[in-house]
Every structure is written in structure tokens, then in C-alpha cells.
PDB file of C-alpha atoms in Angstrom:
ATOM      1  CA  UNK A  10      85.901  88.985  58.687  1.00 59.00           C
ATOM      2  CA  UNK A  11      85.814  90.367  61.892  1.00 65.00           C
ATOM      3  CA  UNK A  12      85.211  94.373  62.178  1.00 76.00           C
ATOM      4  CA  UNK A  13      87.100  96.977  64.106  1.00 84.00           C
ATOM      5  CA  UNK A  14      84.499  98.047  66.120  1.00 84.00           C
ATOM      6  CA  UNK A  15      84.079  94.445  67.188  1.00 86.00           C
ATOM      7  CA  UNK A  16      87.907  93.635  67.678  1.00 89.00           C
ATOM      8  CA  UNK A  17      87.525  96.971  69.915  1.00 86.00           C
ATOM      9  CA  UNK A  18      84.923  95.327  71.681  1.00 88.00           C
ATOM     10  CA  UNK A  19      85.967  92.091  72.438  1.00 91.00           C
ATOM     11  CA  UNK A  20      89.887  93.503  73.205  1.00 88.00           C
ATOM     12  CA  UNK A  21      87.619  96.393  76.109  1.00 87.00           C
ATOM     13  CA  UNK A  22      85.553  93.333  77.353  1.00 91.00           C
ATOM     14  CA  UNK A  23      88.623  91.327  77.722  1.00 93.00           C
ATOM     15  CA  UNK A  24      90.450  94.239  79.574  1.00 90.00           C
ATOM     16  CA  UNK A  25      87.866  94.257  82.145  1.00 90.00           C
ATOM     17  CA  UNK A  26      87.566  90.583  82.238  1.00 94.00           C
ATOM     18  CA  UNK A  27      91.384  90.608  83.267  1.00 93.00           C
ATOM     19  CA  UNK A  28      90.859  93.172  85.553  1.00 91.00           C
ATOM     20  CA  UNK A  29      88.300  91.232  87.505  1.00 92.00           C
ATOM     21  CA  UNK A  30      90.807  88.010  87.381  1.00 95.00           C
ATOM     22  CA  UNK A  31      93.746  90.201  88.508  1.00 93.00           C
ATOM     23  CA  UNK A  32      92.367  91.313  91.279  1.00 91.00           C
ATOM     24  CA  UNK A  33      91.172  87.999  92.320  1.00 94.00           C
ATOM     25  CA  UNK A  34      94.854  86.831  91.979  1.00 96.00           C
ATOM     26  CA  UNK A  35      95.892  89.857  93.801  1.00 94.00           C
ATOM     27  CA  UNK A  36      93.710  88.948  96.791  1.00 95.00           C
ATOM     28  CA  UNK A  37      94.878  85.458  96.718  1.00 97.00           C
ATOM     29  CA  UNK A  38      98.452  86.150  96.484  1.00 95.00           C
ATOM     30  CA  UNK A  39      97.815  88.197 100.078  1.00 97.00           C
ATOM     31  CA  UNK A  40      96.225  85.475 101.398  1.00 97.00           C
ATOM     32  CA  UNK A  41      98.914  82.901 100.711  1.00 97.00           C
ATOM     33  CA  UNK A  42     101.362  85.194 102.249  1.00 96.00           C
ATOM     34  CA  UNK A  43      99.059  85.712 105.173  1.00 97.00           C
ATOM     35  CA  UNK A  44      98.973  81.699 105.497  1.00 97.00           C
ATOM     36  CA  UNK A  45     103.156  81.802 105.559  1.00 95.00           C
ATOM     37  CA  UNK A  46     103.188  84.499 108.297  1.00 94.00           C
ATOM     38  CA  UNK A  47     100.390  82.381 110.640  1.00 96.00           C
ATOM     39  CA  UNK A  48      98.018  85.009 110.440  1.00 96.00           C
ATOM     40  CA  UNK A  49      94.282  83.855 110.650  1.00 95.00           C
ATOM     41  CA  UNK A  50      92.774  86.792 112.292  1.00 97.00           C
ATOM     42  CA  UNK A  51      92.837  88.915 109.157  1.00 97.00           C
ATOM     43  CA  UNK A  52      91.481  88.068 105.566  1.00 96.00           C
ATOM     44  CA  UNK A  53      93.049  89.396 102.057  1.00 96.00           C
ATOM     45  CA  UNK A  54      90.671  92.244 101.917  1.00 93.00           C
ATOM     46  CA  UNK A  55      91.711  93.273 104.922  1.00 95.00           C
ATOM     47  CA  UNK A  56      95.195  93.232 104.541  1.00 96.00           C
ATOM     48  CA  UNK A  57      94.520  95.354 101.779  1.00 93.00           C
ATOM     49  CA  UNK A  58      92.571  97.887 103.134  1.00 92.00           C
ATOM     50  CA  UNK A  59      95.175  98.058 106.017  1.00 95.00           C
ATOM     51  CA  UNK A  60      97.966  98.436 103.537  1.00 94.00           C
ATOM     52  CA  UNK A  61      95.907 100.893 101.737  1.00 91.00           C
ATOM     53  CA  UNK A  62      95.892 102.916 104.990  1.00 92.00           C
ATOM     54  CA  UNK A  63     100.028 102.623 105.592  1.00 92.00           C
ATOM     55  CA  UNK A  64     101.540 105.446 107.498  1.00 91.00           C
ATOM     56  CA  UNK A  65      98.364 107.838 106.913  1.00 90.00           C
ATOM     57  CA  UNK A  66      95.503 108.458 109.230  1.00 90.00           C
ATOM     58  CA  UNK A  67      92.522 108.552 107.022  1.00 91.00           C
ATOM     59  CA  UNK A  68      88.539 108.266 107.308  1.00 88.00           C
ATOM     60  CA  UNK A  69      86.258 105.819 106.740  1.00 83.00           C
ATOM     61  CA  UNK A  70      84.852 107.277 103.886  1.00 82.00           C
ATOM     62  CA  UNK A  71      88.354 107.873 102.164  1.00 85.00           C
ATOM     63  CA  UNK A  72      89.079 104.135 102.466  1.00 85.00           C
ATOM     64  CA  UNK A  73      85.789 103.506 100.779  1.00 79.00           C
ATOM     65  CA  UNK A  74      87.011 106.049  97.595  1.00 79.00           C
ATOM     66  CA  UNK A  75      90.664 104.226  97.790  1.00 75.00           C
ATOM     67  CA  UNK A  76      90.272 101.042  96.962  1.00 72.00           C
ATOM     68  CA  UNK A  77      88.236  98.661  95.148  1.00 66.00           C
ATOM     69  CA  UNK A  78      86.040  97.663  98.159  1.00 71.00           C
ATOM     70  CA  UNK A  79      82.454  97.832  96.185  1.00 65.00           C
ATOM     71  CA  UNK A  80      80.029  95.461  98.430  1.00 61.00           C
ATOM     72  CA  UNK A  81      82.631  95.304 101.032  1.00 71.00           C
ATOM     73  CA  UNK A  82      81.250  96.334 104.498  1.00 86.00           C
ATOM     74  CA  UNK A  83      83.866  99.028 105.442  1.00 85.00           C
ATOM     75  CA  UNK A  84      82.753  99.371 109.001  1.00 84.00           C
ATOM     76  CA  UNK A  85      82.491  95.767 109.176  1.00 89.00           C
ATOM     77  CA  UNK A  86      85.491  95.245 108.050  1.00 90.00           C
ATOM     78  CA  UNK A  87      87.538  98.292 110.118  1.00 90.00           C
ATOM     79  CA  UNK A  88      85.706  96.987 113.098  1.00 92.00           C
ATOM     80  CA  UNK A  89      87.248  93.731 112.704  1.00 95.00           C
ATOM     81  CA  UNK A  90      90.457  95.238 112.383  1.00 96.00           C
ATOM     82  CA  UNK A  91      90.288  97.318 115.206  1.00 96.00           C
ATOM     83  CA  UNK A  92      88.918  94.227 117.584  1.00 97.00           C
ATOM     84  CA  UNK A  93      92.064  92.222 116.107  1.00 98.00           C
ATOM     85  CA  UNK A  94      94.677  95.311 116.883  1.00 98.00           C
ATOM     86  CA  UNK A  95      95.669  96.171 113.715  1.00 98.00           C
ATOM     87  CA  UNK A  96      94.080  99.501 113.400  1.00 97.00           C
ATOM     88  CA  UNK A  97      92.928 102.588 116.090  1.00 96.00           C
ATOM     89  CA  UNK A  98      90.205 104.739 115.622  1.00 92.00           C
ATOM     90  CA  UNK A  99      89.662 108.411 117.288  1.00 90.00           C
ATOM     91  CA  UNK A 100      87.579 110.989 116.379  1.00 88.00           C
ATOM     92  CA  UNK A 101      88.885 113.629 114.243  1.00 85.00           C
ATOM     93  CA  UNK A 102      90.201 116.956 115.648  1.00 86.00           C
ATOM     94  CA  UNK A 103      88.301 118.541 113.221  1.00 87.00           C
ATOM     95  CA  UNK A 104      85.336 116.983 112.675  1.00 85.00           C
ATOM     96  CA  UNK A 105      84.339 114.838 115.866  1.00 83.00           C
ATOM     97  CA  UNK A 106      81.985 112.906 114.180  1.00 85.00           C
ATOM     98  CA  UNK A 107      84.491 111.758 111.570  1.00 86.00           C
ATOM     99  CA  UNK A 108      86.800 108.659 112.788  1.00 86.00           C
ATOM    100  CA  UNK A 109      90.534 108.386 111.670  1.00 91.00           C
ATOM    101  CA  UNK A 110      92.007 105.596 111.167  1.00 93.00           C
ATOM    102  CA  UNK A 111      95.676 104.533 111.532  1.00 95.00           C
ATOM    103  CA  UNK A 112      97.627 101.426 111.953  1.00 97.00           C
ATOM    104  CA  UNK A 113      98.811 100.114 115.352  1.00 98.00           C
ATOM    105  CA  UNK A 114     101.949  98.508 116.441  1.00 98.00           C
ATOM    106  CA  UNK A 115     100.673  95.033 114.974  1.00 98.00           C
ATOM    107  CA  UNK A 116      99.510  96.625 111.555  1.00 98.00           C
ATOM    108  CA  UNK A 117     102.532  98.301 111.037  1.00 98.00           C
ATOM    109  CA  UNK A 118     104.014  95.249 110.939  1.00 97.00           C
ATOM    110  CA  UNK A 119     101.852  93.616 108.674  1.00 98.00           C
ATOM    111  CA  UNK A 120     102.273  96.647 106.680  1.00 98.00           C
ATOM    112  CA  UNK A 121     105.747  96.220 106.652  1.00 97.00           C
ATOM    113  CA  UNK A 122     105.396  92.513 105.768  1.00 96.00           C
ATOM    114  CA  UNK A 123     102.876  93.121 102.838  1.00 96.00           C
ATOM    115  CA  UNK A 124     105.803  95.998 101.436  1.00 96.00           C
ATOM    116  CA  UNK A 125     108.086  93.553 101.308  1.00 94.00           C
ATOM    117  CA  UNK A 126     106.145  90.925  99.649  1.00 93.00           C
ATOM    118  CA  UNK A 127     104.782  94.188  97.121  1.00 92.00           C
ATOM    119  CA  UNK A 128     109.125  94.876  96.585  1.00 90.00           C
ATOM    120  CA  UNK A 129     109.552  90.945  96.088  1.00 87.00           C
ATOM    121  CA  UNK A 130     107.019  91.307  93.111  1.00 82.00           C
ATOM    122  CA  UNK A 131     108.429  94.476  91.917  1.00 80.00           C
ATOM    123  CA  UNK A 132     111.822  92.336  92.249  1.00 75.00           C
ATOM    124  CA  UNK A 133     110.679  90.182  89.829  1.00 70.00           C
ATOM    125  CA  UNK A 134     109.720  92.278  87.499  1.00 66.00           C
ATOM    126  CA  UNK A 135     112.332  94.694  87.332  1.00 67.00           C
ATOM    127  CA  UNK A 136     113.495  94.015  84.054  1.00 65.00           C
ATOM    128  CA  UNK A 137     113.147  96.670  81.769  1.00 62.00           C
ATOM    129  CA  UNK A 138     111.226  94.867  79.463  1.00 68.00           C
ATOM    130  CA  UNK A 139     108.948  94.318  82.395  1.00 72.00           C
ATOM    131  CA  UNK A 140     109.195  97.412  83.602  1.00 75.00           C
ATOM    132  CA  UNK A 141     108.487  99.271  80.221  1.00 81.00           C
ATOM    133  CA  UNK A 142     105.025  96.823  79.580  1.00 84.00           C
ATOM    134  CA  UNK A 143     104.357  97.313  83.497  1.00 83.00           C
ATOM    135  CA  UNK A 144     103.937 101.138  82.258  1.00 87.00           C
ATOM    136  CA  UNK A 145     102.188 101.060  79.638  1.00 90.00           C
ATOM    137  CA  UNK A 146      99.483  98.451  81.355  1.00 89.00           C
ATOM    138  CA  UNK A 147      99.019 101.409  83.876  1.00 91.00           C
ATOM    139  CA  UNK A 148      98.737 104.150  81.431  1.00 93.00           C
ATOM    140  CA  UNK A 149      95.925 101.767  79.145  1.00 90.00           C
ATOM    141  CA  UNK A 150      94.230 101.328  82.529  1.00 90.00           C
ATOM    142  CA  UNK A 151      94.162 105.314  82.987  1.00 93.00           C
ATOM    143  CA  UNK A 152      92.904 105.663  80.094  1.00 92.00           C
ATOM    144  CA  UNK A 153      90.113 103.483  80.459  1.00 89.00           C
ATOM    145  CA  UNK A 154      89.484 104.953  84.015  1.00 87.00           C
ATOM    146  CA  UNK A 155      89.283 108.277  82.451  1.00 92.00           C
ATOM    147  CA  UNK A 156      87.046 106.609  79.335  1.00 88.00           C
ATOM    148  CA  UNK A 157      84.553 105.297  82.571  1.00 87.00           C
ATOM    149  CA  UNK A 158      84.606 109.379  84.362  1.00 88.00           C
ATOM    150  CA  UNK A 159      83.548 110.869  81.021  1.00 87.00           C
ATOM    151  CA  UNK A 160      80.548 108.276  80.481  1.00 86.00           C
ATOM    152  CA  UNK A 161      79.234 108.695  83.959  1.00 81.00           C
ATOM    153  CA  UNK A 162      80.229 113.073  83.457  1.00 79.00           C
ATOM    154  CA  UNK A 163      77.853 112.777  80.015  1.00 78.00           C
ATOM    155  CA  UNK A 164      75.203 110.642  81.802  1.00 75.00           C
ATOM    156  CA  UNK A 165      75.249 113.425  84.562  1.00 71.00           C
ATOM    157  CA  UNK A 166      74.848 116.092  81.815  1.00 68.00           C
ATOM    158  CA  UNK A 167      71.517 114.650  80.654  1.00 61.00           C
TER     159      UNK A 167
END
């Protein structure tokens, strides 16, 4: 007989298991769709970062607390965009120091191209069967999220 603590267990660590794998799919849905458009001058990550960004001008540092780019070499990565043309960076009018970040011509339309393909899965799953288990996935995920902020708030309180 197996306990509720350890049903509880193995149901978190196979929440975060498919979390991991999701986002791996996620990633390699982009890249197929970058493959259909003929891109090979930007990667998944980047697509998503730069879809991240949209019609916003934003900082380095905010695309960094975004996303889910742990490891990922931000400035690597936004210097690649910018040497490709899908992003500009000036210095902020507040802060000179700080650069902001915003899509050019070319990454608009990518941005515009990665919508669409976002609407055509949103398409698919617009059933309200879907939509009802798409919305209750996102408010389990919260709550894990917020499960995560209170651990790291107790550790902090130590």
C-alpha cells in the first residue's frame, strides 16, 4: 500500500518532471517552425527571448527575471540577436548604464510569426474542455510557484 505522503511525492516529482519535458517540447516546437520559415540565424531560445520582449523595450536584467533562461548567456545571446537584426539596444534615458532592448523591423516580424503559430496552438485547443483543463494546469502551476517563493522566503528567515 502506497502512502499519501508518497503518492504526493511521486505526483510533485512528476509535475516537475513534465515541466522540464514541456519546455523541451516548447523549444522544439519553435525550432520546427523556425526550420518552415528558413530561418537559421536564430535558435529556439532565442526566438523566445525575442518573443518574450514583443512590443516592450525592456533591460537585460528583466529578460533574465522573465523567462526561464537559467544557464543561458543573456548577453550572449542578445548580442547575437542584435548582430542578426532582430533586436536594438540604446542606453536608457534614465539610467545610461542600463541598455533597452526592443525588437527591430526583422523581429517584429518574427514576433508576429511566433503569435501566430502561439494562436494556431491556442486554435487547437479552444475547446472548452481544453480550455477549462488549460486553466486549471496554470492555476496548479501557481500554486506550486508560490509553494517554491515560500520555501526559499522560510530559508531566508533562518
Amino acid at each position: 500500500m502506497i502512502t499519501k505522503p508518497r503518492q504526493l511525492l511521486d505526483s510533485y516529482l512528476e509535475v516537475i518532471s513534465l515541466i522540464e519535458h514541456t519546455y523541451r517540447d516548447y523549444l522544439a516546437s519553435i525550432s520546427r517552425h523556425l526550420a518552415q520559415m528558413g530561418l537559421d540565424d536564430v535558435n529556439p531560445l532565442q526566438a523566445s527571448i525575442l518573443f518574450h520582449i514583443g512590443e516592450h523595450k525592456v533591460a537585460v536584467n528583466q529578460i533574465r527575471t522573465r523567462g526561464n533562461y537559467l544557464g543561458a548567456n543573456i548577453s550572449y545571446i542578445t548580442k547575437s540577436l542584435r548582430e542578426n537584426g532582430y533586436i536594438s539596444q540604446v542606453p536608457s534615458a534614465k539610467d545610461g548604464r542600463v541598455l533597452e532592448i526592443s525588437l527591430t523591423n526583422k523581429g517584429r516580424i518574427l514576433f508576429q510569426q511566433l503569435a501566430e503559430m502561439h494562436a494556431q496552438f491556442t486554435h487547437i485547443a479552444s475547446d472548452t474542455d481544453r480550455t477549462s483543463d488549460l486553466e486549471r494546469a496554470v492555476w496548479t502551476l501557481r500554486q506550486i510557484e508560490q509553494l517554491w517563493i515560500d520555501q526559499e522566503l522560510s530559508l531566508h528567515d533562518l
